[in-house]
Coordinates of C-alpha atoms and ligand atoms in Angstrom, one line a residue:
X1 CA 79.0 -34.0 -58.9
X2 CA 76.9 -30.7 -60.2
X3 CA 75.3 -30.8 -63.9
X4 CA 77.9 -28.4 -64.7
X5 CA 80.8 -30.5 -63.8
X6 CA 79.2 -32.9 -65.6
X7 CA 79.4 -31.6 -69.1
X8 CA 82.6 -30.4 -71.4
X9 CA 81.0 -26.7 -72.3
X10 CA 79.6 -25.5 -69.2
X11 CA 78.4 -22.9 -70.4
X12 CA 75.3 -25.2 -72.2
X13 CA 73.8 -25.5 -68.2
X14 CA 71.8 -22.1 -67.8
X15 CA 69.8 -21.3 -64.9
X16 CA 68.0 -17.9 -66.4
X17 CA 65.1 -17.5 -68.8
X18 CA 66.4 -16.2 -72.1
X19 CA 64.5 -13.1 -73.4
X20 CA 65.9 -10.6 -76.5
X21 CA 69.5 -12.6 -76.3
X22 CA 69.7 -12.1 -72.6
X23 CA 70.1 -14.3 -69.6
X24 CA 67.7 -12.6 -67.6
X25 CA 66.6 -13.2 -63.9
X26 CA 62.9 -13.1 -62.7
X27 CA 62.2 -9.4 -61.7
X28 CA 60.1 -10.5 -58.7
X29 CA 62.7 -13.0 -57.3
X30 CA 60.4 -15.9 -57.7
X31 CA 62.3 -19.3 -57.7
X32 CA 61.9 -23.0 -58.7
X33 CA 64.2 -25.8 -58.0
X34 CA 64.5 -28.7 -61.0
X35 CA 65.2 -32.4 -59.6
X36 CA 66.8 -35.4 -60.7
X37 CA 63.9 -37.6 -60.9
X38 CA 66.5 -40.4 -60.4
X39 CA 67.8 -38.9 -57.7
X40 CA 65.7 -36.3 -55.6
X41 CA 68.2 -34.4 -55.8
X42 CA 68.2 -30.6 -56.9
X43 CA 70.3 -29.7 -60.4
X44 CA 69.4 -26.0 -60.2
X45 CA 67.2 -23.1 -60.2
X46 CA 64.9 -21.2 -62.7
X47 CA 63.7 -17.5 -62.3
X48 CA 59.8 -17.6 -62.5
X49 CA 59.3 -14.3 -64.4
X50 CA 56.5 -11.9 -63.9
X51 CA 53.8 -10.8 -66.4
X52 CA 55.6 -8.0 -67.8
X53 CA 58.8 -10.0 -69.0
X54 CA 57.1 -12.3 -70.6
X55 CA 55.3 -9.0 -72.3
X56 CA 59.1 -7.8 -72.6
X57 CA 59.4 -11.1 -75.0
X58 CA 56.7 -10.4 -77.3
X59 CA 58.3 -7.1 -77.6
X60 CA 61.4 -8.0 -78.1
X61 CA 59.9 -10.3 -81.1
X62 CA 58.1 -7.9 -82.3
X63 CA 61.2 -6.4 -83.5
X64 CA 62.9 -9.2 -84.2
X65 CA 60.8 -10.3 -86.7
X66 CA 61.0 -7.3 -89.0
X67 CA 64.7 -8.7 -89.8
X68 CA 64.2 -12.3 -89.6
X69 CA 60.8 -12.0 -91.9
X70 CA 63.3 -10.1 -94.7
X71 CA 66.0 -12.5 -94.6
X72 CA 66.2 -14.8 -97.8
X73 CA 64.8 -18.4 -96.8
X74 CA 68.7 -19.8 -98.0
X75 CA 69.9 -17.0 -95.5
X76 CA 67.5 -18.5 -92.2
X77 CA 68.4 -21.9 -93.8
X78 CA 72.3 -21.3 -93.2
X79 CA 71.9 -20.3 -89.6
X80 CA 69.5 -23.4 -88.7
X81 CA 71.6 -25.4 -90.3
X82 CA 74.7 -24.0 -88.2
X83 CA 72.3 -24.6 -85.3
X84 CA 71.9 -28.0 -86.2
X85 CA 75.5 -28.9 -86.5
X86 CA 76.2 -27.0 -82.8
X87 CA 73.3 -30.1 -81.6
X88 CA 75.3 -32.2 -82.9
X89 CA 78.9 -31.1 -82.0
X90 CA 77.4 -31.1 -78.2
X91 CA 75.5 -33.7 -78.3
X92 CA 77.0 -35.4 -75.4
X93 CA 76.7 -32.6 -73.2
X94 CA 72.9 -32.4 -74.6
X95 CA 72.6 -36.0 -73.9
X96 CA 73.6 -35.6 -70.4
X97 CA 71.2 -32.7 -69.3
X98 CA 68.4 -34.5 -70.8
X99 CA 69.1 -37.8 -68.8
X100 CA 69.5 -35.4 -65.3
X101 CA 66.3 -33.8 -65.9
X102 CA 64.1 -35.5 -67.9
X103 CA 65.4 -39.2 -66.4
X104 CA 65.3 -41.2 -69.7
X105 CA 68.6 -43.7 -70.2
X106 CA 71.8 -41.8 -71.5
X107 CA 71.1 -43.8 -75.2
X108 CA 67.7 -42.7 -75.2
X109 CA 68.5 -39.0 -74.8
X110 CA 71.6 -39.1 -77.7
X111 CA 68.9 -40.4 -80.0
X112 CA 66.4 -37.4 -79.0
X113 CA 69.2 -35.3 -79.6
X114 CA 70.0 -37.0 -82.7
X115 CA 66.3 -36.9 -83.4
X116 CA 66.1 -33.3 -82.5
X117 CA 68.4 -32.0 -84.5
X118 CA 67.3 -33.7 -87.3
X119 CA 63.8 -31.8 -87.6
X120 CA 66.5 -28.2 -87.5
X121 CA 68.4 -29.8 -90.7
X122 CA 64.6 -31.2 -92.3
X123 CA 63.2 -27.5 -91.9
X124 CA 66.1 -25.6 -92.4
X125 CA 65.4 -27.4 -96.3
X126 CA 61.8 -27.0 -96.2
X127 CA 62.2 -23.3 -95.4
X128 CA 63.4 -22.9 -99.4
X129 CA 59.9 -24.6 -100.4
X130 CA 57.6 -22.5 -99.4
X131 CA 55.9 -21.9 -102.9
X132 CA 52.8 -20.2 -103.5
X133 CA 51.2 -20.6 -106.7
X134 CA 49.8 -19.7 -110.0
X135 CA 46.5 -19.7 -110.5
X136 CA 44.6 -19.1 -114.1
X137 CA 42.4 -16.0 -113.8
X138 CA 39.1 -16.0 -114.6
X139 CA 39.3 -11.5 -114.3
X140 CA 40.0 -10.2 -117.8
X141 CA 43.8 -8.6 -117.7
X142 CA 45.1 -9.9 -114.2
X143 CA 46.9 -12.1 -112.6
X144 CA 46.2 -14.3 -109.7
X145 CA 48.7 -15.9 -107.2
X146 CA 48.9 -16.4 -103.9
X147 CA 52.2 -16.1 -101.6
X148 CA 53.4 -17.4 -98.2
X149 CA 54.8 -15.3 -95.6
X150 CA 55.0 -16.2 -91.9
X151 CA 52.5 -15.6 -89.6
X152 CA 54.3 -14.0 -87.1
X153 CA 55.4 -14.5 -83.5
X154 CA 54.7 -18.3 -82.3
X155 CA 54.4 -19.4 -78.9
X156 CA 55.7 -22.9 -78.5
X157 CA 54.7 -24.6 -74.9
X158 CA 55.9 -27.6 -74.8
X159 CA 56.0 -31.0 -72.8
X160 CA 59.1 -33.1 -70.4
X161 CA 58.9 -35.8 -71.6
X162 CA 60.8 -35.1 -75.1
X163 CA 62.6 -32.0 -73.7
X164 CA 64.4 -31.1 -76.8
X165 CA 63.1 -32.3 -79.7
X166 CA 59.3 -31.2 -79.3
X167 CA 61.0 -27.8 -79.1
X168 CA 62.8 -27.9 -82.5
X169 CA 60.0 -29.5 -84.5
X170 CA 58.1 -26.7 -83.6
X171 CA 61.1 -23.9 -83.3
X172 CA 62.4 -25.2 -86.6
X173 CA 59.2 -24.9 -89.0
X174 CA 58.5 -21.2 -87.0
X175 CA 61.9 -20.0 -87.6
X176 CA 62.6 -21.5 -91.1
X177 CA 58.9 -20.0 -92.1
X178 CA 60.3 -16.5 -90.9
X179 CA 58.7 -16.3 -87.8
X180 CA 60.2 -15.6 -84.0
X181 CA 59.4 -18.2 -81.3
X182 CA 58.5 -17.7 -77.3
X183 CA 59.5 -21.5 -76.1
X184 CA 58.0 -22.5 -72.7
X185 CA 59.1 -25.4 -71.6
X186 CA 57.7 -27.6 -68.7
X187 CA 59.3 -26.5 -65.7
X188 CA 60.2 -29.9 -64.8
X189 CA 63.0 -29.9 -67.9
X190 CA 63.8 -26.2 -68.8
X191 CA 67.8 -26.8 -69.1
X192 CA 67.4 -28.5 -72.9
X193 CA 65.2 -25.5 -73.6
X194 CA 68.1 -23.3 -72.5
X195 CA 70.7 -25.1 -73.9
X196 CA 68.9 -25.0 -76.7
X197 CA 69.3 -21.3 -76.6
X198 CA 72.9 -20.9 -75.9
X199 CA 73.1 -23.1 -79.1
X200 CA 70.9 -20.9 -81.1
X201 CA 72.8 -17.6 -79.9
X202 CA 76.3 -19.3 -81.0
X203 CA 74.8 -20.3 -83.9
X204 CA 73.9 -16.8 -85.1
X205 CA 70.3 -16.3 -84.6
X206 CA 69.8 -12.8 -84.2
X207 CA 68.5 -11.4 -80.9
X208 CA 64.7 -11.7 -80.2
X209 CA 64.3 -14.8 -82.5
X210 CA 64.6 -17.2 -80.0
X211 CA 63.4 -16.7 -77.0
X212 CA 62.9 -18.8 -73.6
X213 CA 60.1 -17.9 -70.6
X214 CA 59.9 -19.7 -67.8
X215 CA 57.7 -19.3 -64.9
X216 CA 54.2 -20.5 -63.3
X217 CA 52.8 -22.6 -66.2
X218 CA 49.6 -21.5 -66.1
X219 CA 49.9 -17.8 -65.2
X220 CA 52.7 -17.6 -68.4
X221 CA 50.4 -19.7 -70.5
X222 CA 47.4 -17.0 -70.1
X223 CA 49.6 -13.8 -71.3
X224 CA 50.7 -16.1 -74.2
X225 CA 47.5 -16.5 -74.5
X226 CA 45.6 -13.4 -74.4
X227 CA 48.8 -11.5 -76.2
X228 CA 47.2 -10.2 -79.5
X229 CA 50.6 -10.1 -81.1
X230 CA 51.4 -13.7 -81.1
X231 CA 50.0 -14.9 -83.8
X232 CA 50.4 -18.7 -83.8
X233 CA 50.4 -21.2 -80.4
X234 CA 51.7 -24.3 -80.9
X235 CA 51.4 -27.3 -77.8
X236 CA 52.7 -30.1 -77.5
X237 CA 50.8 -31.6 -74.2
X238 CA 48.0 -33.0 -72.4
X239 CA 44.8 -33.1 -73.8
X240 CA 43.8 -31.8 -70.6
X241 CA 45.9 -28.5 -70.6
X242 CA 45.2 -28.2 -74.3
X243 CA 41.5 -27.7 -73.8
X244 CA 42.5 -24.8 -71.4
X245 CA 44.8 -23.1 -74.2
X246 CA 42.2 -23.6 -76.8
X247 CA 39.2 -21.8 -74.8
X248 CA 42.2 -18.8 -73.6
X249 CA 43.2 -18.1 -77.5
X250 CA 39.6 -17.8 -78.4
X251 CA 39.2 -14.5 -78.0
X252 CA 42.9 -13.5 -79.7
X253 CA 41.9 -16.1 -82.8
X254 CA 45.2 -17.9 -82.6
X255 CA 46.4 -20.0 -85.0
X256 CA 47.0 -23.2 -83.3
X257 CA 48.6 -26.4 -83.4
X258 CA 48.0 -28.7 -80.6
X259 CA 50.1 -32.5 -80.1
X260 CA 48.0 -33.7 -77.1
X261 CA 47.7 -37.5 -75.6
X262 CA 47.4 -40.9 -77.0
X263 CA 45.8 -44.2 -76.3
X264 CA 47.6 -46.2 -78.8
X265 CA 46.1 -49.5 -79.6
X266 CA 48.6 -52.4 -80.8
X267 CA 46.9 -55.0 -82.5
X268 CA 48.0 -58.3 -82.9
X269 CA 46.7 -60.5 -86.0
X270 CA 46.2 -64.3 -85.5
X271 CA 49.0 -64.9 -88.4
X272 CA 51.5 -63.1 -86.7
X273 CA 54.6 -65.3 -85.1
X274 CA 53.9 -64.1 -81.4
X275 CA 57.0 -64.0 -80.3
X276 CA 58.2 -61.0 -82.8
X277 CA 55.0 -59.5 -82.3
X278 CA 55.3 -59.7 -78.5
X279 CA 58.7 -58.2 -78.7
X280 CA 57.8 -55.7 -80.9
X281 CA 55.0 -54.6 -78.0
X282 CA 57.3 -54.2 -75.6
X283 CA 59.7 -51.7 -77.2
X284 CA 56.1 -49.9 -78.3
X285 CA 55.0 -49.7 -74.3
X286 CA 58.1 -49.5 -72.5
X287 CA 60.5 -46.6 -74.3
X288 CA 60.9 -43.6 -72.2
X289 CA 59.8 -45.8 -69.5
X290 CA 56.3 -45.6 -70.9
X291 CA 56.2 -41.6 -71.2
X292 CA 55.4 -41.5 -74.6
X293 CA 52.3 -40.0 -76.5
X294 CA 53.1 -42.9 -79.4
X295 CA 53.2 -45.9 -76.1
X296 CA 51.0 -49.2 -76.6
X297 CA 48.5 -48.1 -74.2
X298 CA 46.4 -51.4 -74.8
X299 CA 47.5 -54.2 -76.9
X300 CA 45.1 -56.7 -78.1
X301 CA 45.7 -59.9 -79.0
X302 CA 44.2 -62.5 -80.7
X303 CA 42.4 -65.2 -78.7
X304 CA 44.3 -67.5 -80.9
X305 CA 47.9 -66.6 -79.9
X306 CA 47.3 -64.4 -76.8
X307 CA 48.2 -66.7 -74.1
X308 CA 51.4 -67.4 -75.9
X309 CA 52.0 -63.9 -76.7
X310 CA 51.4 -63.4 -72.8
X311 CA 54.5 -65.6 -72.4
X312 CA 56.8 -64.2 -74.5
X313 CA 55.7 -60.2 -73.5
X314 CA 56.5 -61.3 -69.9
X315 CA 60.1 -63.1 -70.1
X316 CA 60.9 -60.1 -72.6
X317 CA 60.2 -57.7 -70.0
X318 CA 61.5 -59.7 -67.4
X319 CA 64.6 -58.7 -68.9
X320 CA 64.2 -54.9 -68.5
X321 CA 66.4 -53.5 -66.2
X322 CA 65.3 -50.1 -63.8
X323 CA 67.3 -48.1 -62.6
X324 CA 69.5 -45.0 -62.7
X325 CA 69.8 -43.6 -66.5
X326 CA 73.3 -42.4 -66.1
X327 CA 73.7 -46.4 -65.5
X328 CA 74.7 -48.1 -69.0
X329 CA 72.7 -51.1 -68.1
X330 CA 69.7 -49.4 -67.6
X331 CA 66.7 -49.7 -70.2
X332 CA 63.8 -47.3 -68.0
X333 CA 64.7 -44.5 -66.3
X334 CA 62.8 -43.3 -63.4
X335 CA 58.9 -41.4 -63.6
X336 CA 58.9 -37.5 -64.2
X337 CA 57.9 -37.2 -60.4
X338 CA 56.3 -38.6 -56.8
X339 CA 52.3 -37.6 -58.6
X340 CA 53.3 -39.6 -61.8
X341 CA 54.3 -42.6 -60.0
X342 CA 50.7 -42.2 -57.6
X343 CA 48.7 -41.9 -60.8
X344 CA 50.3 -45.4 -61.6
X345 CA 49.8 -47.4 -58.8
X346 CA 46.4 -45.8 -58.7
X347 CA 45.7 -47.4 -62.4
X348 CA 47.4 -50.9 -61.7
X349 CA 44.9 -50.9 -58.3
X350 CA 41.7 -50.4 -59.8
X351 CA 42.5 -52.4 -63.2
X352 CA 43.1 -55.3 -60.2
X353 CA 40.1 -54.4 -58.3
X354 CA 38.1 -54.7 -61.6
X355 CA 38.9 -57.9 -62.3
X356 CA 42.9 -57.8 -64.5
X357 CA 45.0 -60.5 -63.6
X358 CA 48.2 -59.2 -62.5
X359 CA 50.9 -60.9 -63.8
X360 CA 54.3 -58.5 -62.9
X361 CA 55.0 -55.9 -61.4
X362 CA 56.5 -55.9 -58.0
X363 CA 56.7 -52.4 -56.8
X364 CA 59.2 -53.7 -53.6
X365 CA 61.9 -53.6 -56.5
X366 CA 61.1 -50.0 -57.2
X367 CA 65.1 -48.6 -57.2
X368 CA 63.8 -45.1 -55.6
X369 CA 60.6 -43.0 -54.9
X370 CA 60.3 -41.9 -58.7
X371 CA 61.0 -45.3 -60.0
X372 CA 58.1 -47.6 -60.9
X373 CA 58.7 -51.4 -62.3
X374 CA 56.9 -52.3 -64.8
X375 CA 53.5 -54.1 -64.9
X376 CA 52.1 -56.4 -67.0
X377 CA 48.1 -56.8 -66.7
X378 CA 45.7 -59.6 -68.5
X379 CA 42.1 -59.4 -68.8
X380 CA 42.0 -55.9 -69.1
X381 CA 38.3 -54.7 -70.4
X382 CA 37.0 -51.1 -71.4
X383 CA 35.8 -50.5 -67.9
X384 CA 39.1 -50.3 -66.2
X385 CA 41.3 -46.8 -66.1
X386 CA 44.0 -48.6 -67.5
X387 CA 41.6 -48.8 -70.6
X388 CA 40.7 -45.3 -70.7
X389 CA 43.3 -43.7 -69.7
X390 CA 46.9 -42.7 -71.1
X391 CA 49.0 -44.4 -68.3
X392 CA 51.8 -42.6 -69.1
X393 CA 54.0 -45.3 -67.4
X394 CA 55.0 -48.6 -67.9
X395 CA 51.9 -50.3 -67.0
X396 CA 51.2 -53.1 -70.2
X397 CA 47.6 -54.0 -70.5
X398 CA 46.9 -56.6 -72.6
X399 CA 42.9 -58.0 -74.1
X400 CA 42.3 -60.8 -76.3
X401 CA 39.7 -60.2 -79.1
X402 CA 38.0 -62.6 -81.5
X403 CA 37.9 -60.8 -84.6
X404 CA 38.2 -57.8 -87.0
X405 CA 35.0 -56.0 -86.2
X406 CA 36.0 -56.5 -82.2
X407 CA 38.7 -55.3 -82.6
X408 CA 38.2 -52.3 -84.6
X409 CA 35.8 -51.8 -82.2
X410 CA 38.0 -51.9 -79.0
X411 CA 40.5 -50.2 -80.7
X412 CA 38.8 -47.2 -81.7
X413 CA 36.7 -47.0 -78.4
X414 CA 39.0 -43.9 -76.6
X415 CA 38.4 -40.3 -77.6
X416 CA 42.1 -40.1 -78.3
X417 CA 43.1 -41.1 -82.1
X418 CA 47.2 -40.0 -82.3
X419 CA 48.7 -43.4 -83.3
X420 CA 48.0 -47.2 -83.8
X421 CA 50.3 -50.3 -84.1
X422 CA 48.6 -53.0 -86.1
X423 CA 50.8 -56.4 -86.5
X424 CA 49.2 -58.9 -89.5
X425 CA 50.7 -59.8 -92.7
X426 CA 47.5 -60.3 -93.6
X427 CA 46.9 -57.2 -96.9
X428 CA 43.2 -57.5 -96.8
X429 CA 43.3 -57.2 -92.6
X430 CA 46.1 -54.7 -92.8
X431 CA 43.9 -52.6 -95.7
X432 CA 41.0 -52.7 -93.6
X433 CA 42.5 -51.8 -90.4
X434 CA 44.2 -49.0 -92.0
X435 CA 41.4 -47.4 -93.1
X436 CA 38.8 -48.1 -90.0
X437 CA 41.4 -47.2 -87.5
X438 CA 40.2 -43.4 -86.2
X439 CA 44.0 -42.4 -85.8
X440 CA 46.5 -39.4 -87.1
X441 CA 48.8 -42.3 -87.9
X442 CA 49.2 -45.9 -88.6
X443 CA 51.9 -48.0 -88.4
X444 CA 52.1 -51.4 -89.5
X445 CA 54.7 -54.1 -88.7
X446 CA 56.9 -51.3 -87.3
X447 CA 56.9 -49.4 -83.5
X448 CA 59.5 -46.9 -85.4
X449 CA 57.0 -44.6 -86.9
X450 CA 58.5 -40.9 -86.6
X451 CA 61.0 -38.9 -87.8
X452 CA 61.2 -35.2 -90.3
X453 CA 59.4 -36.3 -93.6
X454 CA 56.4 -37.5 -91.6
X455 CA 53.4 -35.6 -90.5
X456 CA 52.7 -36.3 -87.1
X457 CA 49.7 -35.4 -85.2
X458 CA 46.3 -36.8 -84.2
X459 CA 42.7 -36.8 -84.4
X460 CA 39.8 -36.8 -82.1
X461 CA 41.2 -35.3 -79.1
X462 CA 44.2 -35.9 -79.7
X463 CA 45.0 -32.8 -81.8
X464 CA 44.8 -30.0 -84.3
X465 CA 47.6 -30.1 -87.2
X466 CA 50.5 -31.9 -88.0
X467 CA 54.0 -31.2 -87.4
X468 CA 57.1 -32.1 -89.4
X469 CA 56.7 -33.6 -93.3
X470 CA 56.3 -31.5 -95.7
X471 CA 52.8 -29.6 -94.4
X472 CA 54.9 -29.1 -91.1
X473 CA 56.1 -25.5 -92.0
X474 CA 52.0 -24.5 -93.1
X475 CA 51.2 -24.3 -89.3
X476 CA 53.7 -20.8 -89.5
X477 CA 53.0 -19.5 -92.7
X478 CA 49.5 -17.4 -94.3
X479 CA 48.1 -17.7 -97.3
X480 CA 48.2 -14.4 -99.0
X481 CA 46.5 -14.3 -102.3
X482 CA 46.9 -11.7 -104.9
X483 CA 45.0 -10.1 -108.3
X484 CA 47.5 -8.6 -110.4
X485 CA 44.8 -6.5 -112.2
X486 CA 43.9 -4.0 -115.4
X487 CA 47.3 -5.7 -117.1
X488 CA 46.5 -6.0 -120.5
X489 CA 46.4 -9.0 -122.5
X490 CA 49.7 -10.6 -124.6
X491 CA 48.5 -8.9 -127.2
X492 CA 49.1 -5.9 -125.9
X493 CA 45.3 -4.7 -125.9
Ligands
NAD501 N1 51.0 -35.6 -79.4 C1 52.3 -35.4 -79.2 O1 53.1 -35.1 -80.1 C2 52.8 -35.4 -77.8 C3 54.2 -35.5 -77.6 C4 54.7 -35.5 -76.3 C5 53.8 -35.5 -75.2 N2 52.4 -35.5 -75.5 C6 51.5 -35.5 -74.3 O2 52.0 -34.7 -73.3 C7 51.5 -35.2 -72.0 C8 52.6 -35.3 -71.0 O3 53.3 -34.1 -70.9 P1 53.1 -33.1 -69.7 O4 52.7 -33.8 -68.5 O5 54.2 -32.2 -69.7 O6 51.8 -32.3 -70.2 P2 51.1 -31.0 -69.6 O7 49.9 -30.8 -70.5 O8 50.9 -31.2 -68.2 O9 52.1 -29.9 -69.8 C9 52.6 -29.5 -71.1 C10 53.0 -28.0 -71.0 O10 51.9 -27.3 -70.5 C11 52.3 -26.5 -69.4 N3 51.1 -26.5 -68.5 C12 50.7 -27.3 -67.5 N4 49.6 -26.9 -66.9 C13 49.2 -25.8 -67.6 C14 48.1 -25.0 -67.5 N5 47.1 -25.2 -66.5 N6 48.0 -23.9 -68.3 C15 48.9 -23.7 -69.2 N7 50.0 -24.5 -69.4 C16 50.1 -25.5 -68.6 C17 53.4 -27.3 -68.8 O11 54.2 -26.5 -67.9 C18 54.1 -27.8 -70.0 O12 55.0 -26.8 -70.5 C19 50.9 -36.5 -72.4 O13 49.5 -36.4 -72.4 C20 51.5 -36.8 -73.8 O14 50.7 -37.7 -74.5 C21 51.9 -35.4 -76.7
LIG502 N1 57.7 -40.0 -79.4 C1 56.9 -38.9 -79.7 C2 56.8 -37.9 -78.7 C3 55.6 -38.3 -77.8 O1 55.6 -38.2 -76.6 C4 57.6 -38.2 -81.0 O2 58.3 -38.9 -81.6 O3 57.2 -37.1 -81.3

């Protein structure tokens, strides 16, 4: 069966870039196939475009925007919101692309789609907000104020493993601020990013607005990057490739929002009952089979209640089922690809050889060549990979700690600082935490952290902004201040 039999409107599986409200080939016939990573097997093709149509998209923008910018913010608000209800009208066939492509199971990819639309509906609101403000003059007969207006054209490169939502919390802000957008997706999930757009066109956004390159990451990344028109980048990725984007806009002064890796820690109190707490940790590690900037990277546990956490994490696991994400039993999917999988085994291997305790994991069970089952190390310790690196799988490492200065310690020993999980009822520990933690966000007695009112992003190296919430839309928007001078006074004088 072919993705496109697959799905009740066809027409949402596109196999072309999307430049000016065109479905355009690559002008230099340049290829790439997109696989199931379930499967191995091939779903389609994307052009990889050459320099001068991804040029052809700025341009195209450029124009675009003179329009889009003069629209009234309740006008761009009525077409995202029709946008949003397309998501949600196709949200099966949405659903079903994501699962081909991206792997994760079929419920997984209904709530990103859910979750995805709801940053269109969240921004398509915020877009009426954008107030500037007032401010008392201290020049005899003026006024002072200051006004928002977008900051132009926005390139948005973005990650696989949220195909569709990490494009509309960014596409959503841009577009509701009055700005166009140049989406990139990984190539390993471009057919959200182009459903996306056959969405968008249906839902009225002009041509130009929303645009889709695809090609050779790096090669379309630098003319993003060195184009002097695009005003704003905004990435959602590795830490790694955000470095690279950072030093290429420097000499084009971008404006830029980067959403780059995590190391989470999830903290476990000695008050907690472990069994909830253990629980708890494994939805944190394991959702999107581990794929997640927000997974438990390392959970620490109190010596107290560690080795019956231990018990509980593992007979909760135990009852994970791998496989196939079409399959309605399934809860992990398969890794992105054969490298991710490597990078795995490679972590699990020298965490063992350096002295973890494996305690499950037995790759022989492994459904397929993408699929990894998931570990569960003890004894883990600041020297292993598994420590200091984001696994970006579902490998669980788990180290006991005696107390609050350790494990603030621990915790905060990574030079990533996205998001924590801290478990204690415990207000003074909970206080404390909270503040001492060196992370973009906290969440306490809850994995469920995310969603449109909240601002999500990191520190460290983890980031630069935040997305979503109510500060969300400022990543698209200048500050233009204004002196209203030689007025005269009430008086009249
Ligand atoms: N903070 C967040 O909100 C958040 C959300 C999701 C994912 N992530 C992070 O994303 C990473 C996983 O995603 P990934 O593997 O797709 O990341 P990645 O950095 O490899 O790729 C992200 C994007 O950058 C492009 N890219 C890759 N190499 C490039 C290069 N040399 N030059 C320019 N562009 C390049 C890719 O094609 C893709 O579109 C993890 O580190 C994860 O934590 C962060
Ligand atoms: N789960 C995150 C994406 C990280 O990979 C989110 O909600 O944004």
């Amino acid at each position: 069966m072919t993705l496109s039999t697959r799905l009740s409107d066809p027409r949402l599986f596109r196999q072309y870039a999307y430049i000016n409200g065109k479905w355009t080939h690559g002008s230099g016939g340049r290829e790439e196939a997109v696989y199931d990573p379930a499967t191995g097997e091939a779903l389609g093709h994307i052009p990889l475009l050459e320099a001068e149509q991804i040029t052809a998209a700025v341009d195209a923008a450029e124009v675009a925007f003179v329009q889009w910018r003069a629209l009234r913010a309740d006008e761009r608000c009525e077409r995202l919101l029709a946008w949003h209800d397309l998501l949600q009208e196709h949200r099966e066939d949405l659903a079903i692309i994501m699962t081909l492509e991206q792997g994760k199971p079929l419920p997984d990819a209904r709530g990103e789609v859910e979750y995805g639309a709801s940053f269109i509906r969240w921004f398509a609101e915020e877009g009426k907000r954008t107030y500037g403000e007032t401010i008392p003059s201290h020049i005899p007969n003026a006024a002072l104020g200051t006004l928002k207006e977008p900051v132009g054209i926005a390139a948005l490169i973005t990650p696989w493993n949220f195909p569709l939502a990490m494009i509309t919390r960014k596409a959503a802000a841009a577009l509701a601020a009055g700005c166009p957008v140049i989406v990139k997706p990984a190539n390993e999930t471009p057919f959200s990013a182009l459903a996306l757009a056959e969405l968008a066109e249906r839902a009225g956004i002009p041509d130009g607005i929303f645009n889709v390159v695809l090609g050779d990451a790096p090669e379309v990344s630098k003319v993003l990057c060195d184009e002097p028109r695009i005003k704003a980048l905004s990435f959602t990725g590795s830490t790694r490739v955000g470095r690279i984007l950072m030093e290429q806009s420097a000499h084009t002064i971008k404006r830029l929002a980067l959403e780059l890796g995590g190391n989470a820690p999830f903290i476990v109190g000695p008050d907690v009952d472990p069994k909830e707490a253990a629980f708890a940790a494994v939805s944190a590690k394991f959702q999107t089979a581990g794929q997640d900037c927000l997974a438990a990277n390392r959970i620490l546990v109190h010596e107290s209640i560690h080795d019956e956490f231990v018990e509980h994490f593992a007979q909760r696991m135990s009852a994970l089922t791998v496989g196939n994400g079409l399959d309605s039993e399934v809860d992990l999917g398969p890794l992105i690809h054969a490298q991710a999988v490597e990078k795995a085994s490679a972590i699990v291997d020298d965490a063992v050889s350096r002295g973890a305790k494996l305690v499950m994991g037995d790759q022989s069970q492994a459904p397929g060549p993408n699929f990894f089952m998931p570990v569960l190390l003890t004894n883990v310790t600041p020297q292993m990979k598994v420590w200091k690196e984001e696994n970006f799988a579902p490998v669980a490492g788990i180290t006991a700690y005696a107390n609050d200065d350790e494990v603030i310690e621990l915790a905060n020993d990574t030079e990533y600082g996205l998001a924590a999980y801290v478990y204690t009822h415990d207000i003074r520990r909970i206080w404390r935490l909270l503040r001492a933690l060196e992370y973009g966000m906290v969440s306490v007695n809850s994995v469920k952290m995310t969603g449109p009112p909240v601002p999500f992003g990191g520190v460290k190296q983890s980031g630069l902004g935040r997305e979503g919430g109510a500060t969300g839309i400022d990543e698209y928007l200048e500050t233009k201040y204004y002196c209203l001078g030689a007025l005269g006074s009430v008086s009249g004088s």
